[in-house]
Tab-separated table of C-alpha atoms in Angstrom:
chain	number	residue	atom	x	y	z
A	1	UNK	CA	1.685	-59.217	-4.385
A	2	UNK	CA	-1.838	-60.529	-4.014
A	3	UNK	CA	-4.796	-59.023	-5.829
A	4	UNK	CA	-5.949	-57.296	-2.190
A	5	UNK	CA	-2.599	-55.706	-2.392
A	6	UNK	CA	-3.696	-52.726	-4.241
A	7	UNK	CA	-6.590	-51.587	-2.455
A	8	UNK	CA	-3.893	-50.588	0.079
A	9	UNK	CA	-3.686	-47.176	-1.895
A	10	UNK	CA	-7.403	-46.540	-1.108
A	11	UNK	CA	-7.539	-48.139	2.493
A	12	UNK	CA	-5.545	-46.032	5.090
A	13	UNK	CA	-3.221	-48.451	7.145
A	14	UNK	CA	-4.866	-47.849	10.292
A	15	UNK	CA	-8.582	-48.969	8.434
A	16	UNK	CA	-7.196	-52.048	7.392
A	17	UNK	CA	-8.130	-55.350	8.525
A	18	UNK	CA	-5.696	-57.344	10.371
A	19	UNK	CA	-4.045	-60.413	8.343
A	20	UNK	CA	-5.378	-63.691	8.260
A	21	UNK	CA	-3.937	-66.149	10.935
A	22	UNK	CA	-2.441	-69.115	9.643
A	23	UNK	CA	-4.059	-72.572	9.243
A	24	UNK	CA	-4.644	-72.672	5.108
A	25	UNK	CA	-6.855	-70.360	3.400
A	26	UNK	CA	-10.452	-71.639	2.758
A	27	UNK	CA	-11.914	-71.920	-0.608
A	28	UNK	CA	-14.816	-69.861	-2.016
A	29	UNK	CA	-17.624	-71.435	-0.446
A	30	UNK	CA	-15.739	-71.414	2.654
A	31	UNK	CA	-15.316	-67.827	2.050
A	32	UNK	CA	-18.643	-66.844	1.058
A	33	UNK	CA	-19.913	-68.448	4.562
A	34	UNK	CA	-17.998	-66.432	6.791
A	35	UNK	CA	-18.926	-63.652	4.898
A	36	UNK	CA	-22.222	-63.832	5.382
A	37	UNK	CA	-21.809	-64.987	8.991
A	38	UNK	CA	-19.844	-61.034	9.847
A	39	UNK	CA	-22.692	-59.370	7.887
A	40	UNK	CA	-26.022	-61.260	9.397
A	41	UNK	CA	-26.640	-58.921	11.427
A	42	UNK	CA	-26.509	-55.867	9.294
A	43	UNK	CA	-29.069	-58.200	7.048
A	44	UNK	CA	-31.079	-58.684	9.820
A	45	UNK	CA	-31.545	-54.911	10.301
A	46	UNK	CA	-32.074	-54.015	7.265
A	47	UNK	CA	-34.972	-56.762	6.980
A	48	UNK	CA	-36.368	-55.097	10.141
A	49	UNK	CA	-36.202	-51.381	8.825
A	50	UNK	CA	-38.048	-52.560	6.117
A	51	UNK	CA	-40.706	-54.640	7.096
A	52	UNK	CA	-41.712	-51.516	9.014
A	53	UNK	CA	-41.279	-49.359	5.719
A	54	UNK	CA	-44.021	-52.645	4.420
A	55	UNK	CA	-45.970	-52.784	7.650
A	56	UNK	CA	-46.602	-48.765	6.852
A	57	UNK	CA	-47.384	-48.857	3.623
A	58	UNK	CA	-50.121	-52.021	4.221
A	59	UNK	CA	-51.782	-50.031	7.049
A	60	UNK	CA	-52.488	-46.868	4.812
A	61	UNK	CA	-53.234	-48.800	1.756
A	62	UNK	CA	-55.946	-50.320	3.666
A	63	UNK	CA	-57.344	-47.365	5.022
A	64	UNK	CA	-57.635	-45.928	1.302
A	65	UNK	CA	-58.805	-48.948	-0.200
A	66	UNK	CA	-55.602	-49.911	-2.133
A	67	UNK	CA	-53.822	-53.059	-2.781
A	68	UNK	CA	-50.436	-53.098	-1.326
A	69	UNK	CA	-48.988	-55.624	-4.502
A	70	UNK	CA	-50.093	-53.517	-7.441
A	71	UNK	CA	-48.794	-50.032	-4.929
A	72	UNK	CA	-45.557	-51.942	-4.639
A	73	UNK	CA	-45.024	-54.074	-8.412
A	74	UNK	CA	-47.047	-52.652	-10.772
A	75	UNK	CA	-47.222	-48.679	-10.563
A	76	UNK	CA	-45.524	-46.213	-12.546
A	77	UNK	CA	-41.690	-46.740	-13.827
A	78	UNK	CA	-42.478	-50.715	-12.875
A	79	UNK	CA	-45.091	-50.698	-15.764
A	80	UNK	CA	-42.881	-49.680	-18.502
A	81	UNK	CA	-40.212	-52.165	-17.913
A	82	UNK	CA	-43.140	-54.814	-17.538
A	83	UNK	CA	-43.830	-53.561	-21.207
A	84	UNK	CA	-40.274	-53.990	-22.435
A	85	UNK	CA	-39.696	-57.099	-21.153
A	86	UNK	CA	-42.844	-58.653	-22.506
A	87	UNK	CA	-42.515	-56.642	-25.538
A	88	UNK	CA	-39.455	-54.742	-25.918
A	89	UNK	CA	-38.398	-51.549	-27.017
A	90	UNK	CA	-39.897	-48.962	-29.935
A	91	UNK	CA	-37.885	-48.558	-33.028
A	92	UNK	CA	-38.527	-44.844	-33.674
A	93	UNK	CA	-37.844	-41.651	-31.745
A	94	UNK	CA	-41.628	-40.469	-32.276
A	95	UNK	CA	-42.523	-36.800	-30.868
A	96	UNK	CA	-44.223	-37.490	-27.858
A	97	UNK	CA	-43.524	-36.266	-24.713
A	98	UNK	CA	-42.342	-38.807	-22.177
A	99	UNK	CA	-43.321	-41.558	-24.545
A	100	UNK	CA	-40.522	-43.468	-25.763
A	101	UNK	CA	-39.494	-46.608	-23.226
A	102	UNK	CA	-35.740	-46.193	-25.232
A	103	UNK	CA	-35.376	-43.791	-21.916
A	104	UNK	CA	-34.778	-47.077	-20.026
A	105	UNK	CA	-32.055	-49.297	-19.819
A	106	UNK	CA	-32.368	-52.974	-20.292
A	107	UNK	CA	-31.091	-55.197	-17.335
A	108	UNK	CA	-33.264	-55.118	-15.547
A	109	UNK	CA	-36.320	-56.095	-17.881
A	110	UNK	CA	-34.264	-58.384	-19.783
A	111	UNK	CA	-33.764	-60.142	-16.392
A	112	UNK	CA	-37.513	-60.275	-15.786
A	113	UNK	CA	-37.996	-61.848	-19.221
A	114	UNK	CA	-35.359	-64.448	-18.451
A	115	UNK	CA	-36.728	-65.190	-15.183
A	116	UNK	CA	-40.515	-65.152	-16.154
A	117	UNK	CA	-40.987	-68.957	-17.482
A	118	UNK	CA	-38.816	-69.925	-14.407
A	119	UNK	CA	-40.805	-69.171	-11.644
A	120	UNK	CA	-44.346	-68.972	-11.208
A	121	UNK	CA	-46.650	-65.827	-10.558
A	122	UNK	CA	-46.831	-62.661	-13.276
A	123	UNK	CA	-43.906	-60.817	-14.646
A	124	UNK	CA	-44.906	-58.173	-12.236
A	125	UNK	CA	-44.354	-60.470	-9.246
A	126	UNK	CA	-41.195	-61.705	-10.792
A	127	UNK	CA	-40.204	-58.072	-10.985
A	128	UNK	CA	-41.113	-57.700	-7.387
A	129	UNK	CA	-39.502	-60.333	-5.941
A	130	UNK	CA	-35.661	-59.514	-8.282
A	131	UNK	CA	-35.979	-55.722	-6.214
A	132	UNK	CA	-36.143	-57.324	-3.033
A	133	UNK	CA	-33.779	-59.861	-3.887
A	134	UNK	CA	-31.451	-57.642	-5.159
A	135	UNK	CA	-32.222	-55.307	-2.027
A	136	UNK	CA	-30.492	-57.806	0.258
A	137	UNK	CA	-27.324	-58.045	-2.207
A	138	UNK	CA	-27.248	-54.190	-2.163
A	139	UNK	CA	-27.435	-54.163	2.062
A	140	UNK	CA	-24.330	-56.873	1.862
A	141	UNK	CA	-22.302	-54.867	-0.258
A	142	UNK	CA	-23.641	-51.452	1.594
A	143	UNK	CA	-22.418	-53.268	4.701
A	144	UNK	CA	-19.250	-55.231	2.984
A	145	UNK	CA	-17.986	-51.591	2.135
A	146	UNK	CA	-18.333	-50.082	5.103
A	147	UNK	CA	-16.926	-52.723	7.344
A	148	UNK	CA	-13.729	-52.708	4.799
A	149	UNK	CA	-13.160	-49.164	5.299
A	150	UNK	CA	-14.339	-49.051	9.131
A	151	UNK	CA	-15.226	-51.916	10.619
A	152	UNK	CA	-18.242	-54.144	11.368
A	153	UNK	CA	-19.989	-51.917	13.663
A	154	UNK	CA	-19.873	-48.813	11.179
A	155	UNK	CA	-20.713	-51.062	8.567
A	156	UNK	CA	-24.016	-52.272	10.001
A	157	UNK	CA	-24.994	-48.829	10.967
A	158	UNK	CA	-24.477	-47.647	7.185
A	159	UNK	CA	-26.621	-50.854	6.051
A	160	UNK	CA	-29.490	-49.610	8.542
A	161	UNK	CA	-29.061	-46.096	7.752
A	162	UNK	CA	-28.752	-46.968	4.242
A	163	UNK	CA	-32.510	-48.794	4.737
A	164	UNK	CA	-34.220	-45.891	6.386
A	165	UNK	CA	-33.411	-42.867	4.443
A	166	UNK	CA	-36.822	-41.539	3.350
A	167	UNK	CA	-37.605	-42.652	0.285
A	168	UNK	CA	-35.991	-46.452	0.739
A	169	UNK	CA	-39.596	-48.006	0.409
A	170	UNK	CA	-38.444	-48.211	-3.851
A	171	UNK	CA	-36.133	-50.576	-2.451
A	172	UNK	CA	-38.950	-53.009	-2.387
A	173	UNK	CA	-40.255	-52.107	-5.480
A	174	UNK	CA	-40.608	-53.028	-9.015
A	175	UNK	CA	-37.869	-50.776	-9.760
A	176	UNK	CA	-34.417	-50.730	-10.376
A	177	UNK	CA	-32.442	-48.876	-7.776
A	178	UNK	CA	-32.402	-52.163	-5.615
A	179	UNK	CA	-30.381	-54.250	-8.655
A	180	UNK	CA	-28.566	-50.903	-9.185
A	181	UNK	CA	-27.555	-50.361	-5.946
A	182	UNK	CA	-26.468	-54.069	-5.344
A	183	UNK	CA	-23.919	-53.588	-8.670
A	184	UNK	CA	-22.740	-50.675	-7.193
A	185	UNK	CA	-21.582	-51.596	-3.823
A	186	UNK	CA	-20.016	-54.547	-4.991
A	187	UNK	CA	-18.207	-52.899	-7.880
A	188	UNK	CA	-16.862	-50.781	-5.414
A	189	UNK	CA	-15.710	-53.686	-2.868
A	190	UNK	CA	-13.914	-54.978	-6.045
A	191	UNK	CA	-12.576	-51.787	-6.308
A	192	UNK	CA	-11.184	-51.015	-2.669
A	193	UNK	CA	-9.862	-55.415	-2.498
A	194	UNK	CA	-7.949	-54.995	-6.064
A	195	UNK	CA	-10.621	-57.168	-7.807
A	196	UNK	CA	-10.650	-55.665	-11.192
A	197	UNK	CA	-11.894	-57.779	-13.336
A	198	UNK	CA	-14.989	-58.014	-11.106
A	199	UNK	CA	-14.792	-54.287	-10.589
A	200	UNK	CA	-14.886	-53.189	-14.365
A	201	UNK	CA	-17.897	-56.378	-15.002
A	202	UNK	CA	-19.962	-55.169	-11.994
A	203	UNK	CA	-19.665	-51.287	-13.743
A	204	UNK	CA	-20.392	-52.579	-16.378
A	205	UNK	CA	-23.593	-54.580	-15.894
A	206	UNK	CA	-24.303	-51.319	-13.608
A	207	UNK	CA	-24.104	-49.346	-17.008
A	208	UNK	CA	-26.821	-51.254	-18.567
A	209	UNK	CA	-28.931	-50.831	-15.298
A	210	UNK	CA	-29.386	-46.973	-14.935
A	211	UNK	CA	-28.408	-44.211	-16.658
A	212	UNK	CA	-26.145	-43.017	-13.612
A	213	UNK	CA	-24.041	-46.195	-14.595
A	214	UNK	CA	-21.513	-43.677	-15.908
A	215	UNK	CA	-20.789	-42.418	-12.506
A	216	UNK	CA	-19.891	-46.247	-11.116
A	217	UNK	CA	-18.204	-46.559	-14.509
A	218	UNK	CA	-15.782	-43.059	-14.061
A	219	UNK	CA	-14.903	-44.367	-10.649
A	220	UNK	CA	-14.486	-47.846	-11.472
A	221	UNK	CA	-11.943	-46.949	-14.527
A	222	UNK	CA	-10.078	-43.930	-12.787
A	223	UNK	CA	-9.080	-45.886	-9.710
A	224	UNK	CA	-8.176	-49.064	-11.985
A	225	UNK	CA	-5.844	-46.339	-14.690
A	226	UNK	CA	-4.460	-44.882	-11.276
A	227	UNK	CA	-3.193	-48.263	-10.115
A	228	UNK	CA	-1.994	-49.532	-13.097
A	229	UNK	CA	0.630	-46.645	-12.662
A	230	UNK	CA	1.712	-48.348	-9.361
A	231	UNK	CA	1.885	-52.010	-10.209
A	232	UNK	CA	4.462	-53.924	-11.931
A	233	UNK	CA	4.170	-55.062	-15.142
A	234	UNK	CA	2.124	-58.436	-15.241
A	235	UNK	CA	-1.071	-60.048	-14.757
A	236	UNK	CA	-2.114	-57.339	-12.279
A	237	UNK	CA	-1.790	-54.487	-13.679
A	238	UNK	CA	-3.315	-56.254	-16.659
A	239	UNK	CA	-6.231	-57.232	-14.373
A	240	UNK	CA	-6.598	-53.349	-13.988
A	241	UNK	CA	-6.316	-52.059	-17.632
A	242	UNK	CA	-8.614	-54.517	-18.568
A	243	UNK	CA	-11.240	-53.332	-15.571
A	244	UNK	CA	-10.836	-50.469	-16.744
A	245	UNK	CA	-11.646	-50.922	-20.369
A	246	UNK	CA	-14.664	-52.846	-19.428
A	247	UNK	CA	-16.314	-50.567	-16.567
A	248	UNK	CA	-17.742	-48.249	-19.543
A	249	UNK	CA	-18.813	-50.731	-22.231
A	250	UNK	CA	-22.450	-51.523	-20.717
A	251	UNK	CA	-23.468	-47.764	-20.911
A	252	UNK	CA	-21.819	-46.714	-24.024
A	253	UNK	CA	-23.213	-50.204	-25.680
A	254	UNK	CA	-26.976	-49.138	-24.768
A	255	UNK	CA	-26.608	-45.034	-25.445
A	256	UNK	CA	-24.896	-46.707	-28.406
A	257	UNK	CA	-27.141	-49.437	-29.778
A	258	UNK	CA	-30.460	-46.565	-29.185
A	259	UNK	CA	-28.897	-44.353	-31.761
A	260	UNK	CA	-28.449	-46.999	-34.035
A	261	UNK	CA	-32.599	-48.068	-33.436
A	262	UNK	CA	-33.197	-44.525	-33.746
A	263	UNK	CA	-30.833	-43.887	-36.471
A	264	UNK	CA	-29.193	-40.800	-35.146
A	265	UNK	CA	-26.120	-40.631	-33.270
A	266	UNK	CA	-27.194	-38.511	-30.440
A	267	UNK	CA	-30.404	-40.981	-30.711
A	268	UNK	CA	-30.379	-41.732	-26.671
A	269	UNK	CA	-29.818	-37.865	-25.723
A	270	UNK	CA	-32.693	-36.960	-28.086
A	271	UNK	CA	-34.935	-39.511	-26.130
A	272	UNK	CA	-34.395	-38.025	-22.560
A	273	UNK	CA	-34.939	-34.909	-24.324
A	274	UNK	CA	-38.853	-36.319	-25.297
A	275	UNK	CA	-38.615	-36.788	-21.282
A	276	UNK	CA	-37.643	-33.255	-20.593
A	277	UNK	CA	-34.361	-34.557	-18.931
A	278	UNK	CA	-31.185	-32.482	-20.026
A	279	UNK	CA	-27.946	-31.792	-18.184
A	280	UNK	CA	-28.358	-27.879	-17.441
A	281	UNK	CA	-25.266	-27.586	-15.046
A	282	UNK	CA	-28.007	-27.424	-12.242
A	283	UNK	CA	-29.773	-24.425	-12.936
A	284	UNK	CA	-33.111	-25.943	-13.085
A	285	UNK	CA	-32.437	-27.118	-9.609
A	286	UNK	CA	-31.387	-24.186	-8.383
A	287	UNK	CA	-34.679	-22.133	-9.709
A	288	UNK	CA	-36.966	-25.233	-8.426
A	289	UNK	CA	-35.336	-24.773	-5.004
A	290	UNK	CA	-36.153	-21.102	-4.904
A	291	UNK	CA	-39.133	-21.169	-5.694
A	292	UNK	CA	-40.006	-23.463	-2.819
A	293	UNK	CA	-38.080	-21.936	-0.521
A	294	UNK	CA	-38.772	-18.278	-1.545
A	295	UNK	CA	-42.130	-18.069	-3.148
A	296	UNK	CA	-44.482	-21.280	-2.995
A	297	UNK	CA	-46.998	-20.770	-0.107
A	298	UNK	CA	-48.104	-23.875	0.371
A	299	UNK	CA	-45.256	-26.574	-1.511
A	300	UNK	CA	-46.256	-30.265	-1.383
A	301	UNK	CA	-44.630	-32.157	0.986
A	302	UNK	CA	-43.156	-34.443	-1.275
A	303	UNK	CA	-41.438	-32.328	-3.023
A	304	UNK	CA	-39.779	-30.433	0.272
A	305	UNK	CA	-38.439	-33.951	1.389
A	306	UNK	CA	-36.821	-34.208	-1.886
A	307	UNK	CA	-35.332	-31.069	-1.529
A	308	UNK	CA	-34.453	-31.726	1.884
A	309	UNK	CA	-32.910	-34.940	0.638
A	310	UNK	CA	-30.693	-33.079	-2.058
A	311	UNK	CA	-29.234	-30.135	-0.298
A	312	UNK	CA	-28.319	-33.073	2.813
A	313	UNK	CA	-26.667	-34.681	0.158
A	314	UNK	CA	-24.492	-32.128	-1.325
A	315	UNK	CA	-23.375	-31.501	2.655
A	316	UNK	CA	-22.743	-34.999	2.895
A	317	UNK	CA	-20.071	-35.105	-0.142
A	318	UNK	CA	-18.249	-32.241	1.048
A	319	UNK	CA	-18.115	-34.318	4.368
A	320	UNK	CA	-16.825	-37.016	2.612
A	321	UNK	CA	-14.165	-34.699	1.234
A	322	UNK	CA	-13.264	-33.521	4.518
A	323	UNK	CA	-13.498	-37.046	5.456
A	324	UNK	CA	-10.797	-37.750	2.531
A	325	UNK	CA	-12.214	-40.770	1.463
A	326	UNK	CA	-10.511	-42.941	-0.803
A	327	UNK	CA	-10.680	-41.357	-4.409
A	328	UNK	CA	-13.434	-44.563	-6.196
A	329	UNK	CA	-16.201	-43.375	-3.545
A	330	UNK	CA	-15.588	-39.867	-4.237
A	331	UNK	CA	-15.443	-39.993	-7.737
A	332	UNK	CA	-18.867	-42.259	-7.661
A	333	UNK	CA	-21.187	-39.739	-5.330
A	334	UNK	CA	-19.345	-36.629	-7.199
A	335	UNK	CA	-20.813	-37.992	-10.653
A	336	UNK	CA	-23.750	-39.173	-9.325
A	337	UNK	CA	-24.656	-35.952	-7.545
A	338	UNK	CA	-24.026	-34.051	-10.934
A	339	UNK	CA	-25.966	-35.903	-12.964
A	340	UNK	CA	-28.502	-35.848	-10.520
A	341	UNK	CA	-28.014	-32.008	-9.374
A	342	UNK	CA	-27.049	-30.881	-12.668
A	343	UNK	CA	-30.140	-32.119	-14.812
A	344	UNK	CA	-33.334	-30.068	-15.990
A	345	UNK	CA	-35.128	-32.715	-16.047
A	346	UNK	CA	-38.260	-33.918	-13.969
A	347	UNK	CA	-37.718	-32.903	-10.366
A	348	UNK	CA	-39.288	-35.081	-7.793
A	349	UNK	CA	-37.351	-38.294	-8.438
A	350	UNK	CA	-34.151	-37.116	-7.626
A	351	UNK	CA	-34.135	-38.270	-4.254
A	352	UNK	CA	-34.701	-41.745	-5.309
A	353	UNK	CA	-32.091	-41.321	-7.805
A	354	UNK	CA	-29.567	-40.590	-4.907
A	355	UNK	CA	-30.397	-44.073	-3.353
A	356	UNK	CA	-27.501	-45.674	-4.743
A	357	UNK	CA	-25.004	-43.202	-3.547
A	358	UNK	CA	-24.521	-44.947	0.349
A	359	UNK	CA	-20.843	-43.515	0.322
A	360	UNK	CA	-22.734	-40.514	1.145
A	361	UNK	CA	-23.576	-41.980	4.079
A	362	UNK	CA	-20.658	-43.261	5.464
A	363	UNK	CA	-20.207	-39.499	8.196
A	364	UNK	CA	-23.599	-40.130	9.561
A	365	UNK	CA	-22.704	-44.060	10.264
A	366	UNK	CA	-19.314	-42.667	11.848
A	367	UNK	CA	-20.892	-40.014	13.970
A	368	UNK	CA	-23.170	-42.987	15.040
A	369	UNK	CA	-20.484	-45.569	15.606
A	370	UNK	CA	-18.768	-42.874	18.010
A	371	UNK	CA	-21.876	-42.199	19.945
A	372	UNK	CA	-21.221	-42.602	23.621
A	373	UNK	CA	-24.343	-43.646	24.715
A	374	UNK	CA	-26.721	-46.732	23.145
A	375	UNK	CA	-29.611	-45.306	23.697
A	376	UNK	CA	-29.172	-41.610	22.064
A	377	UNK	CA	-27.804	-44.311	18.789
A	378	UNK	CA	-31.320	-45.892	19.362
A	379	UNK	CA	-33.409	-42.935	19.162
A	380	UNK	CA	-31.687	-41.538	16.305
A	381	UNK	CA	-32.326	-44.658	14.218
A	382	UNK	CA	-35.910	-45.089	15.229
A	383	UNK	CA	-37.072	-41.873	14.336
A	384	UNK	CA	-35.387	-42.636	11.103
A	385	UNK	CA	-37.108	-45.658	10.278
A	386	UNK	CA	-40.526	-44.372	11.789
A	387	UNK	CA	-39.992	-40.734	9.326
A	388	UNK	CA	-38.739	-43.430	6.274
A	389	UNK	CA	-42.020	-45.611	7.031
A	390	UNK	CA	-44.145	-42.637	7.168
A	391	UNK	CA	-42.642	-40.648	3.546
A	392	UNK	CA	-42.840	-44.424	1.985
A	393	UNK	CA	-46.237	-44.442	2.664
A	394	UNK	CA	-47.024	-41.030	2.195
A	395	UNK	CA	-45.137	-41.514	-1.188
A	396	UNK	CA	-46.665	-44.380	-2.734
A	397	UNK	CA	-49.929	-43.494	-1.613
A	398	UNK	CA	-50.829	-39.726	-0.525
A	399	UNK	CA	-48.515	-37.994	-3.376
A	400	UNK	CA	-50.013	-37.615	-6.860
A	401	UNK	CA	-47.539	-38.666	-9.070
A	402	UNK	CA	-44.143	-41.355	-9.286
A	403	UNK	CA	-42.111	-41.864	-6.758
């Protein structure tokens, strides 16, 4: 039995792709290649939804007098891991409110640090240029996913899609939902070709990335513990216990290692407290949505896309459930939306935290892939990418506050 073998149980026969043809199997770089060659055009895409995300944002940072590098690398969440990668973290849990950088994990600061006396230009650019980097990986796994499950065409229409949802301009920013993002779709093409040991080192790394690692990390070690119950004994199911066992270990090493700086077990849980950000079972959300729905007269815009964004979401999963798609993907967007859904904490992110859940969007590319006619697909993209361009801009540059 190969290692693809046991993705069979999350692949439905009919969404398989057909055998190799004889002639010898090529090696990794040979591999790696053709890879890239089926997903090039997805890439391609992608590049173009964004540049008109960039193109956007340029045009009405100009008009207000603002630099579009400093919009894009240094505002915000990208200043305080600039901080902890030239300085690193606090040793104390302190009182102040949203003051403590112990609320953010390390990956993707150490990686600026490492990277820093490599290349030239600030941290900030280095920072800069790993997002958009690490954008590109994300697209190829986004698209590597969906063309496993679906084929190519489905899987280049969930790499665009993926691109323009509205708040994708943080894709090209000095944040970490890109390198997030990029962990998680390959984790989960591990996960669906029987990789495991990739699988459970991708969650992993993923865990030390963002805090909704554990979601990548429950779906990651479920799917791995349900296989090992139908493979032999032997160096495959061994390949999944040990996935398995590793998928958690970079988020429980860093919620870990902060209550040991802090000296208090619950030392990480009484930081995102300082940030206002416990689980509440989704009450707060539920009261925020009211009162925007029901009683604000005049809501900011922002903050009705991001609502907008959340309740399509939620719709989306239960798609996905009707859908039945195979268990890992359902198990990552469930978690994800609860952590997401189900916090009290500060409201007008959440749509960027939903970035890395692309299963999600996996119905819409179907219903595209189906369409009968070209041109209705075309329309239905543009005005995506020309209402993502617009809420990037409007985001970065019109709203009062992080994106």
């Amino acid at each position: 039995m190969s290692p693809a073998a046991t993705a069979h149980a999350f692949v439905p026969a009919s969404r398989r792709p057909p055998a190799p043809g004889g002639g010898g199997t090529p090696g990794p770089p040979g591999l790696l290649l053709a890879a890239l060659r089926r997903a090039w055009p997805a890439l391609a895409a992608y590049l173009a939804v964004r540049l008109c995300g960039l193109l956007a944002v340029a045009a009405l940072a100009r008009a207000k007098g603002h630099g579009v590098w400093p919009t894009l690398a240094a505002s915000w969440d990208s200043n305080w891991y600039l901080d902890i990668a030239a300085d690193g973290y606090t040793d104390t849990l302190g009182t102040r409110v949203n003051d403590n950088n112990l609320a953010f994990f390390p990956l993707y600061p150490l990686l600026v640090r490492a990277l820093s006396p490599l290349t030239p230009g600030s941290p900030a650019s280095v920072g800069l240029l790993l997002a958009v980097f690490s954008s590109f990986l994300a697209a190829w796994g986004v698209f590597a996913v969906g063309d496993r499950l679906h084929g190519r065409r489905v899987g280049t229409l969930l790499t665009v899609v993926w691109g323009a949802l509205p708040v994708a301009v943080v894709q090209w920013m000095g944040y970490t939902e890109s390198l997030f993002t990029a962990l998680c779709a390959w984790a989960l093409y591990a996960v669906l070709t029987g990789r495991w040991y990739w699988a459970g080192a991708l969650a992993s790394l993923a865990g030390l990335t963002r805090p909704t690692g554990i979601a990548l990390a429950a779906a990651v070690t479920c799917a791995a513990l349900l296989a090992c119950r139908r493979l032999p004994r032997g160096p495959l199911r061994a390949a999944a216990v040990t996935g398995a066992v590793i998928a958690p270990l970079g988020w429980l090493g860093f919620v870990s290692w902060v209550g040991l700086r802090v000296g208090r077990i619950d030392g990480y849980f009484a930081v995102q407290r300082l940030w206002k950000n416990e689980w509440d079972g989704g009450r707060a959300t539920l009261l925020e949505l009211r009162q925007q729905f029901l009683y604000a007269s005049r809501p900011p815009l922002f903050v009705l896309l991001v609502s907008a964004v959340l309740i399509v979401s939620a719709v989306l999963f239960l798609l996905c459930l009707a859908d039945r798609q195979p268990l890992p993907l359902l198990i990552f967007t469930g978690v994800l939306l609860l952590v997401v859904l189900g916090s009290a904490g500060v409201y007008f992110p959440r749509a960027r935290f939903l970035l890395p859940g692309f299963p999600l969007l996996l119905p819409v590319a179907r219903a595209l892939a189906r369409a009968r006619r070209l041109s209705t697909v075309a329309v239905l993209l543009g005005a995506g990418v020309l209402l993502s361009a617009w809420a990037g801009a409007h985001m970065l540059l019109v709203w009062d506050g992080p994106p």
